[in-house]
mmCIF file of N, CA and C in Angstrom:
data_model
loop_
_atom_site.group_PDB
_atom_site.id
_atom_site.type_symbol
_atom_site.label_atom_id
_atom_site.label_comp_id
_atom_site.label_asym_id
_atom_site.label_seq_id
_atom_site.Cartn_x
_atom_site.Cartn_y
_atom_site.Cartn_z
ATOM 1 N N UNK A 266 -58.804 55.949 26.133
ATOM 2 C CA UNK A 266 -58.000 56.917 26.877
ATOM 3 C C UNK A 266 -56.645 57.057 26.196
ATOM 4 N N UNK A 267 -56.262 58.274 25.891
ATOM 5 C CA UNK A 267 -54.976 58.489 25.236
ATOM 6 C C UNK A 267 -53.873 58.576 26.281
ATOM 7 N N UNK A 268 -52.671 58.230 25.843
ATOM 8 C CA UNK A 268 -51.535 58.299 26.748
ATOM 9 C C UNK A 268 -50.846 59.646 26.590
ATOM 10 N N UNK A 269 -50.281 60.107 27.668
ATOM 11 C CA UNK A 269 -49.550 61.368 27.665
ATOM 12 C C UNK A 269 -48.119 61.076 27.208
ATOM 13 N N UNK A 270 -47.627 61.795 26.202
ATOM 14 C CA UNK A 270 -46.258 61.530 25.741
ATOM 15 C C UNK A 270 -45.241 61.950 26.797
ATOM 16 N N UNK A 271 -44.116 61.243 26.802
ATOM 17 C CA UNK A 271 -43.035 61.648 27.692
ATOM 18 C C UNK A 271 -42.412 62.921 27.136
ATOM 19 N N UNK A 272 -41.631 63.585 27.961
ATOM 20 C CA UNK A 272 -40.970 64.802 27.483
ATOM 21 C C UNK A 272 -39.975 64.469 26.376
ATOM 22 N N UNK A 273 -39.364 63.298 26.415
ATOM 23 C CA UNK A 273 -38.433 62.914 25.353
ATOM 24 C C UNK A 273 -39.189 62.663 24.044
ATOM 25 N N UNK A 274 -40.340 62.023 24.128
ATOM 26 C CA UNK A 274 -41.154 61.821 22.926
ATOM 27 C C UNK A 274 -41.560 63.164 22.317
ATOM 28 N N UNK A 275 -41.931 64.103 23.165
ATOM 29 C CA UNK A 275 -42.298 65.439 22.682
ATOM 30 C C UNK A 275 -41.097 66.140 22.057
ATOM 31 N N UNK A 276 -39.918 65.969 22.655
ATOM 32 C CA UNK A 276 -38.704 66.561 22.089
ATOM 33 C C UNK A 276 -38.439 65.998 20.701
ATOM 34 N N UNK A 277 -38.656 64.708 20.538
ATOM 35 C CA UNK A 277 -38.418 64.081 19.236
ATOM 36 C C UNK A 277 -39.433 64.550 18.192
ATOM 37 N N UNK A 278 -40.641 64.893 18.630
ATOM 38 C CA UNK A 278 -41.613 65.483 17.704
ATOM 39 C C UNK A 278 -41.101 66.846 17.231
ATOM 40 N N UNK A 279 -40.547 67.615 18.132
ATOM 41 C CA UNK A 279 -39.986 68.916 17.759
ATOM 42 C C UNK A 279 -38.835 68.722 16.762
ATOM 43 N N UNK A 280 -37.973 67.733 17.008
ATOM 44 C CA UNK A 280 -36.896 67.441 16.061
ATOM 45 C C UNK A 280 -37.465 67.059 14.699
ATOM 46 N N UNK A 281 -38.549 66.303 14.712
ATOM 47 C CA UNK A 281 -39.181 65.879 13.464
ATOM 48 C C UNK A 281 -39.690 67.082 12.672
ATOM 49 N N UNK A 282 -40.152 68.104 13.363
ATOM 50 C CA UNK A 282 -40.610 69.316 12.680
ATOM 51 C C UNK A 282 -39.451 69.944 11.911
ATOM 52 N N UNK A 283 -38.277 70.031 12.545
ATOM 53 C CA UNK A 283 -37.099 70.542 11.844
ATOM 54 C C UNK A 283 -36.769 69.646 10.643
ATOM 55 N N UNK A 284 -36.816 68.345 10.858
ATOM 56 C CA UNK A 284 -36.463 67.388 9.808
ATOM 57 C C UNK A 284 -37.405 67.486 8.612
ATOM 58 N N UNK A 285 -38.706 67.499 8.873
ATOM 59 C CA UNK A 285 -39.695 67.553 7.800
ATOM 60 C C UNK A 285 -39.549 68.835 6.982
ATOM 61 N N UNK A 286 -39.155 69.887 7.653
ATOM 62 C CA UNK A 286 -38.985 71.172 6.953
ATOM 63 C C UNK A 286 -37.644 71.246 6.217
ATOM 64 N N UNK A 287 -36.828 70.188 6.339
ATOM 65 C CA UNK A 287 -35.570 70.130 5.599
ATOM 66 C C UNK A 287 -34.426 70.913 6.216
ATOM 67 N N UNK A 288 -34.516 71.222 7.500
ATOM 68 C CA UNK A 288 -33.476 72.017 8.142
ATOM 69 C C UNK A 288 -32.318 71.147 8.615
ATOM 70 N N UNK A 289 -31.155 71.745 8.640
ATOM 71 C CA UNK A 289 -29.925 71.085 9.086
ATOM 72 C C UNK A 289 -29.447 71.720 10.391
ATOM 73 N N UNK A 290 -28.379 71.155 10.941
ATOM 74 C CA UNK A 290 -27.792 71.682 12.171
ATOM 75 C C UNK A 290 -27.475 73.161 12.006
ATOM 76 N N UNK A 291 -27.764 73.921 13.031
ATOM 77 C CA UNK A 291 -27.512 75.357 13.020
ATOM 78 C C UNK A 291 -28.712 76.181 12.593
ATOM 79 N N UNK A 292 -29.726 75.507 12.040
ATOM 80 C CA UNK A 292 -30.924 76.225 11.592
ATOM 81 C C UNK A 292 -31.738 76.691 12.792
ATOM 82 N N UNK A 293 -32.388 77.825 12.623
ATOM 83 C CA UNK A 293 -33.280 78.321 13.669
ATOM 84 C C UNK A 293 -34.683 78.496 13.095
ATOM 85 N N UNK A 294 -35.636 78.273 13.945
ATOM 86 C CA UNK A 294 -37.040 78.496 13.622
ATOM 87 C C UNK A 294 -37.661 79.357 14.714
ATOM 88 N N UNK A 295 -38.697 80.066 14.351
ATOM 89 C CA UNK A 295 -39.443 80.840 15.339
ATOM 90 C C UNK A 295 -40.175 79.876 16.257
ATOM 91 N N UNK A 296 -40.078 80.138 17.543
ATOM 92 C CA UNK A 296 -40.702 79.266 18.541
ATOM 93 C C UNK A 296 -42.201 79.107 18.284
ATOM 94 N N UNK A 297 -42.894 80.198 17.972
ATOM 95 C CA UNK A 297 -44.334 80.106 17.755
ATOM 96 C C UNK A 297 -44.673 79.271 16.531
ATOM 97 N N UNK A 298 -43.814 79.298 15.517
ATOM 98 C CA UNK A 298 -44.017 78.475 14.328
ATOM 99 C C UNK A 298 -43.914 76.988 14.674
ATOM 100 N N UNK A 299 -42.909 76.629 15.465
ATOM 101 C CA UNK A 299 -42.724 75.230 15.865
ATOM 102 C C UNK A 299 -43.872 74.800 16.771
ATOM 103 N N UNK A 300 -44.248 75.646 17.719
ATOM 104 C CA UNK A 300 -45.334 75.298 18.629
ATOM 105 C C UNK A 300 -46.648 75.131 17.876
ATOM 106 N N UNK A 301 -46.894 75.974 16.899
ATOM 107 C CA UNK A 301 -48.118 75.846 16.121
ATOM 108 C C UNK A 301 -48.140 74.501 15.385
ATOM 109 N N UNK A 302 -47.029 74.145 14.756
ATOM 110 C CA UNK A 302 -46.951 72.871 14.045
ATOM 111 C C UNK A 302 -47.125 71.702 15.014
ATOM 112 N N UNK A 303 -46.545 71.814 16.203
ATOM 113 C CA UNK A 303 -46.655 70.781 17.236
ATOM 114 C C UNK A 303 -48.117 70.581 17.628
ATOM 115 N N UNK A 304 -48.834 71.675 17.848
ATOM 116 C CA UNK A 304 -50.228 71.559 18.290
ATOM 117 C C UNK A 304 -51.164 71.179 17.149
ATOM 118 N N UNK A 305 -50.850 71.604 15.924
ATOM 119 C CA UNK A 305 -51.661 71.208 14.766
ATOM 120 C C UNK A 305 -51.640 69.683 14.618
ATOM 121 N N UNK A 306 -50.530 69.089 14.976
ATOM 122 C CA UNK A 306 -50.382 67.640 14.880
ATOM 123 C C UNK A 306 -50.890 66.916 16.129
ATOM 124 N N UNK A 307 -51.652 67.602 16.959
ATOM 125 C CA UNK A 307 -52.292 66.957 18.102
ATOM 126 C C UNK A 307 -51.607 67.115 19.442
ATOM 127 N N UNK A 308 -50.479 67.803 19.470
ATOM 128 C CA UNK A 308 -49.780 68.001 20.739
ATOM 129 C C UNK A 308 -50.430 69.090 21.581
ATOM 130 N N UNK A 309 -50.162 69.041 22.852
ATOM 131 C CA UNK A 309 -50.675 70.049 23.782
ATOM 132 C C UNK A 309 -49.545 71.022 24.141
ATOM 133 N N UNK A 310 -49.930 72.223 24.507
ATOM 134 C CA UNK A 310 -48.943 73.262 24.834
ATOM 135 C C UNK A 310 -48.001 72.816 25.949
ATOM 136 N N UNK A 311 -48.529 72.153 26.974
ATOM 137 C CA UNK A 311 -47.688 71.693 28.083
ATOM 138 C C UNK A 311 -46.677 70.654 27.611
ATOM 139 N N UNK A 312 -47.092 69.790 26.680
ATOM 140 C CA UNK A 312 -46.179 68.783 26.141
ATOM 141 C C UNK A 312 -45.082 69.445 25.300
ATOM 142 N N UNK A 313 -45.442 70.508 24.581
ATOM 143 C CA UNK A 313 -44.450 71.256 23.809
ATOM 144 C C UNK A 313 -43.394 71.837 24.740
ATOM 145 N N UNK A 314 -43.845 72.450 25.821
ATOM 146 C CA UNK A 314 -42.920 73.076 26.766
ATOM 147 C C UNK A 314 -41.983 72.044 27.382
ATOM 148 N N UNK A 315 -42.532 70.911 27.808
ATOM 149 C CA UNK A 315 -41.681 69.880 28.416
ATOM 150 C C UNK A 315 -40.757 69.258 27.371
ATOM 151 N N UNK A 316 -41.243 69.099 26.143
ATOM 152 C CA UNK A 316 -40.405 68.559 25.079
ATOM 153 C C UNK A 316 -39.272 69.494 24.711
ATOM 154 N N UNK A 317 -39.569 70.773 24.675
ATOM 155 C CA UNK A 317 -38.546 71.775 24.379
ATOM 156 C C UNK A 317 -37.450 71.731 25.443
ATOM 157 N N UNK A 318 -37.847 71.670 26.697
ATOM 158 C CA UNK A 318 -36.851 71.615 27.776
ATOM 159 C C UNK A 318 -36.036 70.329 27.693
ATOM 160 N N UNK A 319 -36.690 69.215 27.380
ATOM 161 C CA UNK A 319 -35.982 67.951 27.247
ATOM 162 C C UNK A 319 -34.975 68.024 26.099
ATOM 163 N N UNK A 320 -35.385 68.642 24.991
ATOM 164 C CA UNK A 320 -34.468 68.802 23.865
ATOM 165 C C UNK A 320 -33.255 69.638 24.227
ATOM 166 N N UNK A 321 -33.461 70.674 25.009
ATOM 167 C CA UNK A 321 -32.350 71.503 25.490
ATOM 168 C C UNK A 321 -31.465 70.679 26.425
ATOM 169 N N UNK A 322 -32.089 69.937 27.336
ATOM 170 C CA UNK A 322 -31.336 69.115 28.291
ATOM 171 C C UNK A 322 -30.475 68.064 27.590
ATOM 172 N N UNK A 323 -30.967 67.510 26.488
ATOM 173 C CA UNK A 323 -30.206 66.519 25.722
ATOM 174 C C UNK A 323 -29.153 67.169 24.815
ATOM 175 N N UNK A 324 -29.203 68.485 24.674
ATOM 176 C CA UNK A 324 -28.272 69.170 23.787
ATOM 177 C C UNK A 324 -28.711 69.126 22.334
ATOM 178 N N UNK A 325 -29.958 68.739 22.080
ATOM 179 C CA UNK A 325 -30.492 68.664 20.723
ATOM 180 C C UNK A 325 -30.936 70.035 20.218
ATOM 181 N N UNK A 326 -31.376 70.871 21.140
ATOM 182 C CA UNK A 326 -31.919 72.189 20.804
ATOM 183 C C UNK A 326 -31.264 73.248 21.673
ATOM 184 N N UNK A 327 -31.213 74.452 21.154
ATOM 185 C CA UNK A 327 -30.768 75.613 21.928
ATOM 186 C C UNK A 327 -31.822 76.693 21.781
ATOM 187 N N UNK A 328 -31.859 77.577 22.762
ATOM 188 C CA UNK A 328 -32.799 78.700 22.745
ATOM 189 C C UNK A 328 -31.996 79.999 22.701
ATOM 190 N N UNK A 329 -31.579 80.415 21.490
ATOM 191 C CA UNK A 329 -30.764 81.624 21.381
ATOM 192 C C UNK A 329 -31.484 82.887 21.845
ATOM 193 N N UNK A 330 -32.813 82.855 21.789
ATOM 194 C CA UNK A 330 -33.604 83.976 22.294
ATOM 195 C C UNK A 330 -34.937 83.411 22.772
ATOM 196 N N UNK A 331 -35.756 84.261 23.328
ATOM 197 C CA UNK A 331 -37.066 83.822 23.819
ATOM 198 C C UNK A 331 -38.000 83.433 22.677
ATOM 199 N N UNK A 332 -37.638 83.813 21.448
ATOM 200 C CA UNK A 332 -38.550 83.576 20.324
ATOM 201 C C UNK A 332 -38.018 82.604 19.274
ATOM 202 N N UNK A 333 -36.805 82.081 19.471
ATOM 203 C CA UNK A 333 -36.238 81.179 18.477
ATOM 204 C C UNK A 333 -35.748 79.878 19.092
ATOM 205 N N UNK A 334 -35.745 78.835 18.261
ATOM 206 C CA UNK A 334 -35.233 77.517 18.634
ATOM 207 C C UNK A 334 -34.196 77.141 17.590
ATOM 208 N N UNK A 335 -33.040 76.683 18.036
ATOM 209 C CA UNK A 335 -31.952 76.317 17.139
ATOM 210 C C UNK A 335 -31.705 74.814 17.212
ATOM 211 N N UNK A 336 -31.559 74.185 16.064
ATOM 212 C CA UNK A 336 -31.226 72.767 15.972
ATOM 213 C C UNK A 336 -29.708 72.618 16.063
ATOM 214 N N UNK A 337 -29.235 71.847 17.023
ATOM 215 C CA UNK A 337 -27.796 71.655 17.206
ATOM 216 C C UNK A 337 -27.298 70.494 16.348
ATOM 217 N N UNK A 338 -25.993 70.317 16.324
ATOM 218 C CA UNK A 338 -25.406 69.169 15.628
ATOM 219 C C UNK A 338 -25.945 67.867 16.223
ATOM 220 N N UNK A 339 -26.013 67.814 17.557
ATOM 221 C CA UNK A 339 -26.533 66.610 18.220
ATOM 222 C C UNK A 339 -27.999 66.375 17.871
ATOM 223 N N UNK A 340 -28.770 67.449 17.768
ATOM 224 C CA UNK A 340 -30.171 67.327 17.391
ATOM 225 C C UNK A 340 -30.333 66.833 15.971
ATOM 226 N N UNK A 341 -29.479 67.338 15.072
ATOM 227 C CA UNK A 341 -29.519 66.889 13.686
ATOM 228 C C UNK A 341 -29.144 65.407 13.606
ATOM 229 N N UNK A 342 -28.139 65.003 14.368
ATOM 230 C CA UNK A 342 -27.734 63.595 14.397
ATOM 231 C C UNK A 342 -28.871 62.718 14.911
ATOM 232 N N UNK A 343 -29.596 63.205 15.920
ATOM 233 C CA UNK A 343 -30.740 62.451 16.455
ATOM 234 C C UNK A 343 -31.822 62.321 15.390
ATOM 235 N N UNK A 344 -32.050 63.374 14.627
ATOM 236 C CA UNK A 344 -33.010 63.316 13.509
ATOM 237 C C UNK A 344 -32.613 62.240 12.512
ATOM 238 N N UNK A 345 -31.334 62.165 12.209
ATOM 239 C CA UNK A 345 -30.843 61.210 11.215
ATOM 240 C C UNK A 345 -31.035 59.765 11.663
ATOM 241 N N UNK A 346 -31.083 59.523 12.965
ATOM 242 C CA UNK A 346 -31.266 58.157 13.477
ATOM 243 C C UNK A 346 -32.584 57.549 13.030
ATOM 244 N N UNK A 347 -33.562 58.384 12.751
ATOM 245 C CA UNK A 347 -34.889 57.877 12.408
ATOM 246 C C UNK A 347 -35.064 57.670 10.905
ATOM 247 N N UNK A 348 -34.037 57.998 10.116
ATOM 248 C CA UNK A 348 -34.142 57.819 8.660
ATOM 249 C C UNK A 348 -34.001 56.353 8.300
ATOM 250 N N UNK A 349 -34.693 55.978 7.267
ATOM 251 C CA UNK A 349 -34.601 54.590 6.779
ATOM 252 C C UNK A 349 -33.538 54.463 5.724
#
């Protein structure tokens, strides 16, 4: 039985997508592009939605429009925490 990720874990997966793509604070990606990458890696649509909201709540992500996601300075800093 698989465990359901928390919304914070899902938010961190979204941050990882920005990180892997080499984006820095202020970068924006198309929401559908991020969601596709999230689900390709085994995530579910509901987990993406809750993770996105958690990222916004933490100030890691912003939603400048219904179709874009922006990585904030705080989100970029959170990404950097996972670097070795």
